[in-house]
Coordinates of C-alpha atoms in Angstrom, one line a residue:
M1334 CA 3.4 -20.5 -40.9
F1335 CA 6.8 -19.0 -41.7
L1336 CA 7.7 -16.7 -38.9
A1337 CA 8.2 -19.5 -36.5
D1338 CA 11.0 -21.0 -38.3
I1339 CA 13.0 -17.5 -38.8
N1340 CA 15.6 -16.7 -36.4
S1341 CA 17.8 -14.6 -39.0
P1342 CA 17.7 -13.4 -42.5
D1343 CA 19.4 -16.6 -43.5
D1344 CA 16.2 -18.3 -42.8
L1345 CA 14.2 -15.7 -44.4
R1346 CA 16.2 -16.0 -47.7
K1347 CA 15.2 -19.7 -47.9
I1348 CA 11.4 -18.7 -48.3
P1349 CA 10.1 -18.7 -51.9
K1350 CA 9.5 -15.1 -53.0
E1351 CA 5.8 -15.7 -53.8
E1352 CA 5.4 -16.7 -50.1
L1353 CA 6.8 -13.5 -48.6
P1354 CA 3.2 -11.8 -48.6
S1355 CA 2.2 -14.5 -46.2
L1356 CA 5.2 -13.9 -43.9
A1357 CA 4.4 -10.0 -44.1
R1358 CA 1.0 -11.0 -42.8
E1359 CA 2.4 -12.9 -39.8
V1360 CA 4.9 -10.3 -38.9
R1361 CA 2.2 -7.6 -38.8
E1362 CA 0.1 -9.9 -36.5
F1363 CA 3.0 -10.5 -34.4
I1364 CA 3.6 -6.7 -33.8
I1365 CA 0.0 -6.3 -33.3
D1366 CA -0.3 -8.7 -30.7
V1367 CA 2.7 -7.6 -28.5
V1368 CA 2.2 -3.8 -28.9
S1369 CA -1.5 -4.2 -28.1
E1370 CA -0.6 -5.4 -24.7
K1371 CA 2.8 -3.9 -24.1
G1372 CA 2.5 -0.5 -25.9
G1373 CA 5.2 1.0 -28.1
H1374 CA 5.6 2.7 -31.6
L1375 CA 3.0 0.9 -33.6
G1376 CA 2.1 2.8 -36.8
A1377 CA 5.5 3.4 -38.2
S1378 CA 6.7 -0.3 -37.9
L1379 CA 3.5 -1.7 -39.4
G1380 CA 4.0 0.5 -42.5
V1381 CA 7.5 -0.9 -43.2
V1382 CA 6.8 -4.7 -43.0
E1383 CA 7.4 -5.4 -46.6
L1384 CA 10.0 -3.0 -46.9
T1385 CA 12.1 -4.8 -44.1
I1386 CA 11.4 -8.2 -45.4
A1387 CA 12.7 -7.2 -48.9
L1388 CA 15.8 -5.4 -47.6
H1389 CA 16.9 -8.5 -45.5
Y1390 CA 15.7 -10.8 -48.4
V1391 CA 17.9 -9.1 -51.0
F1392 CA 21.0 -7.8 -48.8
N1393 CA 23.6 -9.6 -47.2
T1394 CA 22.8 -8.1 -43.9
P1395 CA 24.8 -7.7 -41.4
D1396 CA 27.8 -7.5 -43.6
D1397 CA 25.9 -5.2 -45.6
K1398 CA 25.3 -2.2 -43.5
L1399 CA 21.4 -1.3 -42.7
V1400 CA 20.6 1.8 -40.7
W1401 CA 17.1 2.7 -39.5
D1402 CA 16.1 6.3 -39.4
V1403 CA 13.9 7.1 -37.5
G1404 CA 14.4 4.0 -35.1
H1405 CA 10.9 3.6 -34.2
Q1406 CA 10.2 1.9 -37.4
A1407 CA 12.4 -1.1 -36.7
Y1408 CA 10.3 -3.4 -35.0
A1409 CA 9.9 -6.0 -37.9
H1410 CA 13.8 -5.5 -38.3
K1411 CA 14.1 -6.8 -34.9
I1412 CA 11.7 -9.7 -35.2
L1413 CA 13.7 -10.9 -38.4
T1414 CA 17.1 -10.6 -36.7
N1415 CA 17.1 -13.1 -34.0
R1416 CA 14.9 -11.0 -31.6
K1417 CA 11.5 -12.4 -32.1
K1418 CA 11.6 -14.4 -28.9
Q1419 CA 12.5 -11.4 -26.9
F1420 CA 10.1 -9.0 -28.7
H1421 CA 7.5 -9.4 -25.9
T1422 CA 10.1 -7.6 -23.5
N1423 CA 10.4 -4.6 -25.8
R1424 CA 10.8 -1.2 -23.9
E1425 CA 10.6 -3.1 -20.6
F1426 CA 13.2 -2.9 -17.9
G1427 CA 15.9 -5.3 -18.8
G1428 CA 14.3 -6.2 -22.1
I1429 CA 15.2 -5.2 -25.6
S1430 CA 15.3 -1.7 -26.7
G1431 CA 12.5 0.1 -28.5
F1432 CA 15.2 1.3 -31.0
P1433 CA 18.0 0.0 -33.0
K1434 CA 21.0 -0.4 -30.5
I1435 CA 24.7 -1.2 -31.6
D1436 CA 25.4 -3.4 -28.4
E1437 CA 22.1 -5.5 -28.8
S1438 CA 22.7 -7.0 -32.0
P1439 CA 25.3 -7.0 -35.1
Y1440 CA 22.2 -6.1 -37.4
D1441 CA 21.8 -2.8 -35.7
A1442 CA 24.6 -0.9 -37.6
F1443 CA 23.9 2.4 -35.8
G1444 CA 21.7 3.4 -32.9
T1445 CA 18.9 5.8 -33.9
G1446 CA 16.8 7.0 -31.0
H1447 CA 16.9 10.5 -32.7
S1448 CA 16.0 11.2 -35.9
S1449 CA 18.0 12.4 -39.2
T1450 CA 21.3 11.0 -38.3
S1451 CA 21.4 8.0 -40.5
I1452 CA 22.7 9.3 -43.9
S1453 CA 25.7 10.8 -42.2
A1454 CA 26.5 7.5 -40.4
I1455 CA 26.0 5.5 -43.5
L1456 CA 28.1 7.8 -45.4
G1457 CA 30.8 7.5 -42.9
M1458 CA 30.7 3.7 -43.1
A1459 CA 30.6 3.6 -46.8
I1460 CA 33.7 5.8 -47.3
A1461 CA 35.5 3.7 -44.4
S1462 CA 34.7 0.6 -46.5
T1463 CA 36.2 2.2 -49.4
L1464 CA 39.5 3.1 -47.6
K1465 CA 39.5 -0.5 -46.3
G1466 CA 39.5 -1.7 -49.8
N1467 CA 36.0 -2.9 -49.8
P1468 CA 33.9 -0.3 -52.1
H1469 CA 31.3 -2.6 -53.2
R1470 CA 30.0 -3.3 -49.8
N1471 CA 26.3 -2.2 -49.8
H1472 CA 25.1 0.5 -47.2
I1473 CA 21.8 1.2 -46.8
T1474 CA 19.7 3.8 -44.8
V1475 CA 15.9 3.9 -44.5
I1476 CA 14.8 7.5 -43.7
G1477 CA 11.3 7.6 -42.9
D1478 CA 8.5 9.6 -41.0
A1479 CA 9.5 12.9 -42.1
S1480 CA 12.9 12.7 -40.7
I1481 CA 14.4 13.8 -44.1
V1482 CA 13.3 17.2 -43.5
S1483 CA 15.9 17.9 -40.8
G1484 CA 19.0 20.0 -41.5
M1485 CA 21.4 17.1 -40.8
A1486 CA 20.0 15.1 -43.4
F1487 CA 20.5 17.8 -45.9
E1488 CA 24.0 18.4 -44.8
A1489 CA 24.7 14.7 -45.3
M1490 CA 23.3 14.5 -48.9
N1491 CA 25.1 17.7 -49.7
H1492 CA 28.4 15.9 -48.8
A1493 CA 27.3 12.5 -50.2
G1494 CA 26.8 13.9 -53.6
T1495 CA 30.4 14.9 -53.8
T1496 CA 31.6 11.4 -53.2
Q1497 CA 31.8 8.1 -54.9
A1498 CA 30.6 6.1 -52.0
N1499 CA 28.5 3.2 -52.4
V1500 CA 25.1 4.3 -50.6
L1501 CA 21.5 3.4 -51.0
I1502 CA 19.3 6.1 -49.3
I1503 CA 15.7 4.7 -48.9
L1504 CA 13.2 7.4 -48.6
N1505 CA 10.2 6.1 -46.7
D1506 CA 7.4 8.6 -47.8
N1507 CA 4.4 7.9 -45.6
A1508 CA 3.6 11.9 -45.5
I1509 CA 3.6 12.0 -41.7
G1510 CA 5.9 11.9 -38.7
I1511 CA 4.0 11.8 -35.4
D1512 CA 1.9 14.7 -36.8
P1513 CA 1.4 15.3 -40.5
S1514 CA 4.5 16.4 -42.5
V1515 CA 4.9 20.1 -43.0
G1516 CA 7.1 22.3 -45.2
A1517 CA 8.0 22.9 -48.9
L1518 CA 9.8 19.4 -49.2
K1519 CA 6.8 17.4 -48.3
D1520 CA 4.9 19.3 -51.0
Y1521 CA 7.7 18.6 -53.4
L1522 CA 7.4 15.1 -52.6
A1523 CA 3.7 14.9 -53.1
K1524 CA 4.0 16.4 -56.5
M1525 CA 6.8 13.6 -57.4
K1526 CA 4.3 11.0 -56.1
S1527 CA 1.6 12.4 -58.3
E1528 CA 3.9 12.6 -61.3
K1529 CA 5.4 9.0 -60.6
G1530 CA 8.8 10.5 -60.5
K1531 CA 10.6 12.4 -63.1
N1532 CA 14.0 12.6 -64.9
E1533 CA 15.3 15.7 -63.2
T1534 CA 14.9 16.0 -59.4
F1535 CA 16.1 17.8 -56.4
F1536 CA 18.2 14.9 -55.6
N1537 CA 19.6 14.4 -59.1
N1538 CA 20.8 18.0 -58.9
L1539 CA 22.7 17.0 -55.7
N1540 CA 24.5 14.1 -57.8
I1541 CA 22.2 11.4 -56.0
K1542 CA 20.9 9.1 -58.5
Y1543 CA 16.9 9.2 -57.9
K1544 CA 14.9 6.2 -58.5
G1545 CA 11.1 5.8 -57.9
V1546 CA 8.2 6.2 -57.2
I1547 CA 7.4 2.6 -56.2
D1548 CA 4.9 0.9 -53.7
G1549 CA 6.6 0.0 -50.5
H1550 CA 4.0 -2.7 -49.8
N1551 CA 4.6 -4.5 -53.2
L1552 CA 7.1 -7.2 -52.3
T1553 CA 7.9 -8.0 -56.0
E1554 CA 8.5 -4.5 -56.9
L1555 CA 10.7 -3.9 -54.0
I1556 CA 12.7 -6.9 -54.4
D1557 CA 13.2 -6.1 -58.2
A1558 CA 14.3 -2.6 -57.4
F1559 CA 16.8 -3.9 -54.8
E1560 CA 18.3 -6.4 -56.9
I1561 CA 19.3 -3.9 -59.6
L1562 CA 20.3 -1.3 -57.0
K1563 CA 22.7 -3.6 -55.0
N1564 CA 24.7 -4.0 -58.1
E1565 CA 24.7 -0.4 -59.0
Q1566 CA 27.5 1.9 -57.6
G1567 CA 27.5 5.2 -56.1
V1568 CA 25.0 7.4 -54.2
K1569 CA 21.5 6.6 -54.8
L1570 CA 18.0 7.3 -53.5
L1571 CA 14.9 5.2 -53.9
H1572 CA 11.5 6.9 -53.3
V1573 CA 9.1 4.5 -51.6
I1574 CA 5.6 5.0 -50.6
T1575 CA 4.3 3.3 -47.6
T1576 CA 1.0 3.7 -45.4
K1577 CA 1.8 4.3 -41.7
G1578 CA -0.4 1.8 -39.6
K1579 CA -0.8 -0.5 -42.7
G1580 CA -2.9 -3.6 -41.9
L1581 CA -4.7 -2.2 -38.8
E1582 CA -7.7 -0.3 -40.2
K1583 CA -7.8 1.9 -37.0
A1584 CA -4.1 2.6 -37.1
E1585 CA -4.3 3.7 -41.1
K1586 CA -7.2 6.0 -40.3
E1587 CA -6.0 7.6 -37.2
Q1588 CA -2.2 7.7 -37.8
I1589 CA -1.5 10.4 -35.0
T1590 CA -3.2 8.4 -32.3
Y1591 CA -1.6 5.1 -33.5
H1592 CA 1.9 6.5 -33.7
A1593 CA 2.3 5.0 -30.1
P1594 CA -1.0 4.1 -28.8
R1595 CA -1.8 2.8 -25.2
R1596 CA -3.2 -0.8 -24.9
F1597 CA -5.8 -1.6 -27.4
D1598 CA -7.9 -4.4 -28.6
K1599 CA -5.8 -6.1 -31.3
I1600 CA -9.0 -7.3 -33.3
T1601 CA -10.9 -4.1 -33.4
G1602 CA -7.8 -1.5 -32.8
E1603 CA -10.0 0.3 -30.4
Q1604 CA -7.7 1.8 -27.4
L1605 CA -8.5 0.4 -23.8
S1606 CA -10.5 3.5 -21.9
E1607 CA -8.2 5.4 -19.4
D1608 CA -9.1 6.1 -15.8
S1609 CA -11.1 9.4 -16.1
S1610 CA -10.4 10.1 -12.4
L1611 CA -6.9 10.4 -12.9
P1612 CA -5.1 13.9 -12.7
A1613 CA -4.1 15.7 -16.0
K1614 CA -0.9 15.2 -17.8
Y1615 CA 1.9 17.9 -17.5
Q1616 CA 1.7 18.2 -21.2
D1617 CA -2.3 19.1 -21.1
V1618 CA -1.6 21.4 -18.2
F1619 CA 0.9 23.2 -20.5
G1620 CA -1.3 23.0 -23.4
L1621 CA -4.5 24.2 -22.0
T1622 CA -2.7 27.0 -19.9
I1623 CA -1.1 28.4 -23.2
N1624 CA -4.2 28.3 -25.1
E1625 CA -5.8 30.2 -22.3
L1626 CA -3.0 32.8 -22.1
A1627 CA -3.1 33.3 -26.0
Q1628 CA -6.9 34.3 -25.5
Q1629 CA -5.7 36.9 -23.1
N1630 CA -2.6 38.3 -25.1
Q1631 CA -2.7 38.3 -29.0
K1632 CA 1.2 38.6 -28.9
I1633 CA 1.6 35.0 -27.8
V1634 CA 2.7 32.6 -30.4
A1635 CA 3.9 29.0 -30.1
I1636 CA 6.6 27.2 -31.8
T1637 CA 7.4 23.3 -32.2
P1638 CA 9.7 21.1 -34.1
A1639 CA 7.1 18.5 -35.2
M1640 CA 5.7 17.7 -32.1
P1641 CA 2.3 19.7 -31.7
S1642 CA 0.3 16.6 -30.4
G1643 CA 2.9 15.3 -28.0
S1644 CA 3.3 18.6 -26.4
S1645 CA -0.5 19.3 -26.5
L1646 CA -0.1 22.3 -28.6
T1647 CA -3.2 21.1 -30.4
F1648 CA -5.4 23.1 -28.2
M1649 CA -4.1 26.6 -29.2
Q1650 CA -3.5 25.1 -32.8
K1651 CA -7.2 24.5 -32.9
S1652 CA -8.0 27.9 -31.5
F1653 CA -5.3 30.0 -33.1
P1654 CA -4.0 28.0 -36.1
E1655 CA -2.2 31.0 -37.6
R1656 CA -0.2 31.5 -34.1
V1657 CA 1.1 28.2 -33.9
F1658 CA 3.9 27.1 -36.0
D1659 CA 5.2 23.5 -36.6
V1660 CA 8.5 23.9 -38.3
G1661 CA 9.2 20.0 -38.8
I1662 CA 12.1 18.2 -37.3
A1663 CA 14.5 21.4 -37.1
E1664 CA 15.0 22.2 -33.7
Q1665 CA 17.8 24.7 -34.4
H1666 CA 15.6 26.5 -36.7
A1667 CA 12.7 26.5 -34.1
V1668 CA 15.0 28.5 -31.8
T1669 CA 16.4 30.9 -34.0
F1670 CA 12.9 31.4 -35.8
S1671 CA 11.5 32.2 -32.0
A1672 CA 14.2 34.8 -31.7
G1673 CA 13.1 36.6 -34.8
L1674 CA 9.5 36.5 -33.8
A1675 CA 10.5 38.0 -30.4
L1676 CA 12.5 40.7 -32.0
E1677 CA 9.3 42.0 -33.7
G1678 CA 7.3 42.1 -30.6
F1679 CA 5.8 38.7 -30.3
I1680 CA 5.9 36.5 -27.2
P1681 CA 7.3 33.1 -28.6
F1682 CA 6.7 30.2 -26.5
C1683 CA 9.3 27.6 -28.1
V1684 CA 8.1 24.0 -27.2
I1685 CA 11.0 21.3 -27.4
Y1686 CA 11.5 18.1 -25.8
S1687 CA 14.5 18.0 -23.3
T1688 CA 16.2 15.5 -25.4
F1689 CA 15.8 17.2 -28.6
L1690 CA 16.8 20.5 -27.2
Q1691 CA 20.2 19.2 -27.2
R1692 CA 20.5 19.6 -30.8
A1693 CA 19.7 23.3 -30.7
Y1694 CA 22.3 24.2 -27.9
D1695 CA 24.2 26.6 -30.2
Q1696 CA 21.1 28.5 -31.0
V1697 CA 20.2 28.8 -27.4
I1698 CA 23.6 30.4 -26.8
H1699 CA 24.2 32.4 -29.7
D1700 CA 21.0 33.5 -31.0
V1701 CA 19.0 33.8 -27.9
A1702 CA 21.0 34.2 -24.8
L1703 CA 24.1 36.2 -26.2
Q1704 CA 21.7 38.7 -27.6
N1705 CA 19.4 38.6 -24.4
I1706 CA 16.3 38.0 -26.8
P1707 CA 12.9 37.3 -24.8
V1708 CA 12.2 33.7 -26.2
I1709 CA 10.3 31.5 -23.6
I1710 CA 11.7 27.9 -24.1
C1711 CA 9.4 25.3 -22.5
I1712 CA 11.3 22.1 -22.0
D1713 CA 8.8 19.0 -22.1
R1714 CA 9.9 15.5 -21.1
A1715 CA 12.5 16.8 -18.5
G1716 CA 13.8 14.1 -16.4
L1717 CA 13.3 10.2 -16.7
V1718 CA 10.8 9.5 -19.6
G1719 CA 10.7 5.9 -19.1
E1720 CA 10.3 3.1 -21.9
D1721 CA 11.9 5.3 -24.7
G1722 CA 15.1 4.9 -22.6
P1723 CA 18.5 6.7 -22.8
T1724 CA 18.0 8.5 -26.3
H1725 CA 14.8 10.3 -24.6
H1726 CA 15.4 10.9 -20.9
G1727 CA 15.7 14.6 -20.5
V1728 CA 18.4 14.4 -17.8
F1729 CA 21.1 17.0 -19.0
D1730 CA 19.2 20.1 -19.7
M1731 CA 19.8 21.6 -16.4
A1732 CA 23.6 21.0 -16.4
F1733 CA 23.8 22.3 -20.2
L1734 CA 21.7 25.3 -19.6
R1735 CA 23.0 26.4 -16.2
P1736 CA 26.1 28.0 -17.4
I1737 CA 24.6 30.2 -20.2
P1738 CA 24.5 33.9 -19.2
N1739 CA 21.2 35.7 -19.2
L1740 CA 19.0 32.5 -18.9
V1741 CA 16.2 32.2 -16.0
I1742 CA 15.8 28.7 -15.6
A1743 CA 12.4 27.3 -13.4
S1744 CA 11.4 23.9 -12.9
P1745 CA 7.9 23.6 -11.2
R1746 CA 7.0 21.0 -8.6
N1747 CA 3.6 20.6 -9.5
A1748 CA 0.8 21.5 -12.2
S1749 CA -0.2 24.7 -10.3
Q1750 CA 3.3 26.0 -10.4
L1751 CA 3.7 25.1 -14.1
R1752 CA 0.7 27.1 -14.7
N1753 CA 2.0 30.2 -12.9
L1754 CA 5.4 30.1 -14.4
L1755 CA 3.8 30.0 -17.8
Y1756 CA 1.9 33.2 -16.8
T1757 CA 4.8 34.7 -15.3
A1758 CA 7.0 34.2 -18.3
Q1759 CA 4.8 36.0 -20.7
L1760 CA 4.7 39.0 -18.4
S1761 CA 8.6 39.0 -18.2
V1762 CA 9.5 39.7 -21.5
N1763 CA 12.8 41.3 -21.3
F1764 CA 15.0 38.2 -21.2
P1765 CA 14.9 34.4 -22.0
F1766 CA 13.0 32.3 -19.6
V1767 CA 13.2 28.6 -19.6
I1768 CA 10.8 26.3 -18.0
R1769 CA 11.3 22.6 -17.7
Y1770 CA 8.7 20.1 -16.6
P1771 CA 8.2 16.3 -16.9
R1772 CA 6.3 13.7 -18.8
G1773 CA 3.3 11.9 -17.5
R1774 CA 0.5 12.9 -14.9
C1775 CA 0.7 15.7 -12.3
N1776 CA -0.5 15.1 -8.7
E1777 CA -3.3 17.7 -8.5
M1778 CA -6.9 17.7 -9.7
D1779 CA -7.6 21.3 -8.9
W1780 CA -4.8 22.9 -10.8
Q1781 CA -6.9 25.3 -12.9
Q1782 CA -6.9 28.1 -10.5
S1783 CA -6.6 32.0 -11.0
F1784 CA -3.2 33.0 -12.3
Q1785 CA -0.7 34.1 -9.7
K1786 CA 2.7 36.0 -10.7
I1787 CA 5.8 34.0 -9.1
E1788 CA 8.6 36.4 -8.1
I1789 CA 11.7 35.3 -10.1
G1790 CA 14.5 33.7 -8.2
T1791 CA 12.6 32.7 -5.3
A1792 CA 12.3 29.5 -3.6
E1793 CA 9.6 28.2 -1.2
Q1794 CA 9.8 26.4 2.2
L1795 CA 7.5 23.2 2.1
K1796 CA 8.2 22.2 5.5
E1797 CA 10.0 23.2 8.6
G1798 CA 12.7 21.3 10.4
S1799 CA 15.2 21.7 13.0
K1800 CA 18.5 20.1 11.9
Y1801 CA 18.6 19.2 8.3
A1802 CA 17.6 20.9 5.0
V1803 CA 16.5 19.0 1.8
L1804 CA 16.6 21.2 -1.2
S1805 CA 14.7 19.8 -4.3
I1806 CA 13.8 21.0 -7.7
G1807 CA 10.8 20.1 -10.0
S1808 CA 8.4 17.2 -9.5
I1809 CA 10.8 14.9 -7.7
S1810 CA 9.6 17.0 -4.8
D1811 CA 6.9 14.4 -4.3
N1812 CA 9.4 11.7 -3.6
V1813 CA 11.2 14.0 -1.2
T1814 CA 7.9 14.6 0.8
K1815 CA 7.2 10.8 0.8
A1816 CA 10.7 10.1 1.9
I1817 CA 10.7 12.5 4.8
H1818 CA 7.4 11.0 6.2
L1819 CA 9.2 7.5 6.2
L1820 CA 12.0 9.0 8.6
K1821 CA 12.0 8.4 12.2
N1822 CA 12.3 11.7 13.1
P1823 CA 10.8 13.8 10.4
E1824 CA 10.6 16.9 12.6
D1825 CA 14.4 17.1 12.0
Y1826 CA 14.2 17.8 8.4
A1827 CA 13.1 20.8 6.6
H1828 CA 12.2 20.9 2.8
F1829 CA 12.7 23.8 0.3
D1830 CA 11.4 23.9 -3.2
I1831 CA 14.3 25.8 -4.9
R1832 CA 12.0 26.3 -8.0
F1833 CA 14.6 28.5 -9.8
L1834 CA 17.8 26.8 -10.9
K1835 CA 19.1 30.3 -12.0
P1836 CA 18.9 32.6 -10.6
L1837 CA 19.3 31.1 -7.1
D1838 CA 17.4 32.5 -4.1
E1839 CA 20.7 33.4 -2.3
S1840 CA 19.2 35.1 0.6
L1841 CA 17.2 31.9 1.4
L1842 CA 20.5 29.7 0.9
H1843 CA 22.7 32.1 3.2
T1844 CA 19.9 31.3 5.8
I1845 CA 19.9 27.7 5.2
F1846 CA 23.6 27.4 5.4
A1847 CA 23.5 29.2 8.7
T1848 CA 21.0 27.2 10.2
Y1849 CA 21.1 23.5 9.2
K1850 CA 23.8 21.0 10.0
I1851 CA 23.6 19.1 6.6
I1852 CA 22.2 20.2 3.5
F1853 CA 20.9 17.6 0.9
T1854 CA 20.0 18.4 -2.9
V1855 CA 17.7 16.2 -4.7
E1856 CA 17.1 16.6 -8.7
E1857 CA 16.0 14.4 -11.4
G1858 CA 18.7 15.6 -13.5
S1859 CA 22.4 15.0 -13.9
E1860 CA 24.0 15.2 -10.5
K1861 CA 27.0 16.8 -12.2
G1862 CA 26.4 20.4 -13.3
G1863 CA 22.8 20.7 -12.0
L1864 CA 21.2 21.9 -8.7
G1865 CA 23.7 20.2 -6.5
S1866 CA 26.6 21.7 -8.3
A1867 CA 25.0 25.0 -8.0
I1868 CA 24.4 24.9 -4.4
A1869 CA 28.1 23.5 -4.1
E1870 CA 29.5 26.5 -6.0
F1871 CA 27.4 28.8 -3.8
A1872 CA 28.9 27.2 -0.6
S1873 CA 32.3 27.4 -1.8
K1874 CA 32.1 31.1 -3.1
N1875 CA 30.4 32.0 0.4
G1876 CA 32.9 30.1 2.6
Y1877 CA 30.3 27.6 3.9
N1878 CA 31.8 24.3 4.9
K1879 CA 28.4 22.5 6.0
P1880 CA 28.3 19.0 4.6
L1881 CA 26.6 18.7 1.3
K1882 CA 25.0 15.4 -0.1
I1883 CA 24.1 15.5 -3.9
I1884 CA 21.4 13.2 -4.8
G1885 CA 20.6 13.0 -8.8
I1886 CA 21.0 11.1 -11.8
P1887 CA 24.5 9.3 -11.6
D1888 CA 27.3 9.9 -14.3
Q1889 CA 26.0 7.2 -16.6
F1890 CA 23.5 6.7 -19.3
I1891 CA 20.1 5.3 -17.9
P1892 CA 18.3 2.3 -19.6
H1893 CA 14.7 2.1 -20.4
G1894 CA 11.9 1.0 -18.3
S1895 CA 9.1 2.5 -16.2
V1896 CA 10.0 5.7 -14.3
N1897 CA 9.3 4.0 -11.1
E1898 CA 11.8 1.1 -11.8
L1899 CA 14.6 3.6 -13.2
Q1900 CA 14.1 5.6 -10.1
K1901 CA 14.5 2.7 -8.0
M1902 CA 17.6 1.7 -10.0
I1903 CA 19.3 4.9 -9.3
A1904 CA 18.1 5.5 -5.8
L1905 CA 15.7 8.4 -6.6
D1906 CA 12.7 6.6 -5.4
H1907 CA 11.3 7.7 -2.0
I1908 CA 12.5 4.7 -0.2
S1909 CA 15.9 5.2 -1.6
I1910 CA 15.9 8.8 -1.0
S1911 CA 14.6 8.3 2.8
E1912 CA 17.8 5.8 3.3
I1913 CA 20.0 8.4 2.1
L1914 CA 18.6 11.1 4.3
N1915 CA 19.0 8.9 7.3
N1916 CA 22.7 8.4 6.6
K1917 CA 24.4 11.5 8.2
D1918 CA 27.7 10.1 7.5
I1919 CA 28.7 12.3 4.5

């Protein structure tokens, strides 16, 4: 037993090299034990256990800088860097993060909740070391899970090849991100693997010294390679082959499912069954609906940046494989590619997680909205997403999209409305249409009803009331309904589902401001710039001075934890909302 005595890489380096495979088995068992009970990103971290051990064994971390990209492959790294005792709190409220985080450990040189940022960051650190008179310090990035295909990684390599920085790029090649890797670079790397590397490579032509291909599960081979490379100056790339899910048979065979599985039996690997009586997930509502619409309309196509399974596009992918385009980790390309399809008469549904759409902001403005091109942007994971934390919460999209001209922006409160908005969007093919919806389960069992077109820019009154108006947008409507039921005088409160952030239902808003004493707005998005701001602007423009209380995500980054815990923390749970509604002192 070695793991029990390891609290830092200093302890790791005391173990004889020939005993390290035993440590690797212990680390894998530890990860499986915890993740089987707690959940988390399993496959990627199992695939880099030997790589992690070898890196910390050879390099003088944390003085030598080590960045993990993508960050969900860093569980073994956390365990070996003084977070073993806290690892059972991984992704829990108040516990350690599921991703590298600068303020969590000096061994986490850079936060990497998104992908493809590591080469830029490590190059900056390496050049800084040179400027400070320490050009021989080692700077290492492990870039894996297909994240090297992103444009930012190419931009960084293009720059790195013009420098004398001391950088080691480790290409963790496992041929899969969450879904199987796609694209010409994937085919090129596969050819290099079959040829066991070659003298002249794409990387050499960028002035990056290519080394490889080596077995990422052979500790002796890894350590020998690192011992050579740590004394070799310049920009280098080591091509390492690993197996995602290594050490758990089920995870090796079903790599997509075991990227981040639900609770499972740690011996057999079998996932524990889910309650079949639960309503559908919003992702499946989207996926089944777009597949149904695609059967009716041959012009419908779907585009995703490496998230077909996460976005439930697999239904349509199975039915119409030639009409679903996985473009890899390339959100910018996904949006502009969709614009090109739209200009040629197709109806593109571009499906991107809210937090990842941030990387394509310029393309939404210049390549879609400015030219008024009818792309349907489906924003998955809008709002709080839970355990993945601040890098994945989709809380800014309403605020950053609302100022953009020509966009229609809608946020359904339930699955039926999501289904009908998707139907409406493909009928309204003259302008860009944005639909945002949350992660997780809806609250309806019978959402698969006949399609109904929704009039764009219309809100809906859900409850009558005599004194106060509560305006909500999106699925937070459920919490508002529950909050009003808790009030002593619920008959005083009217509840409106605004539904369209843009254009607003101004006719209804005039009625609301003329009728009610106090107006409350509730949104699971940034309270700065979202629905509340839009209503405040409307009131100011039209000379209304009624009291207005904006309830939303406060001006801070929200940590990780369950959605219920986080809503309670920021006063968006139904009890907190009820208390705010009951306080008329605004």
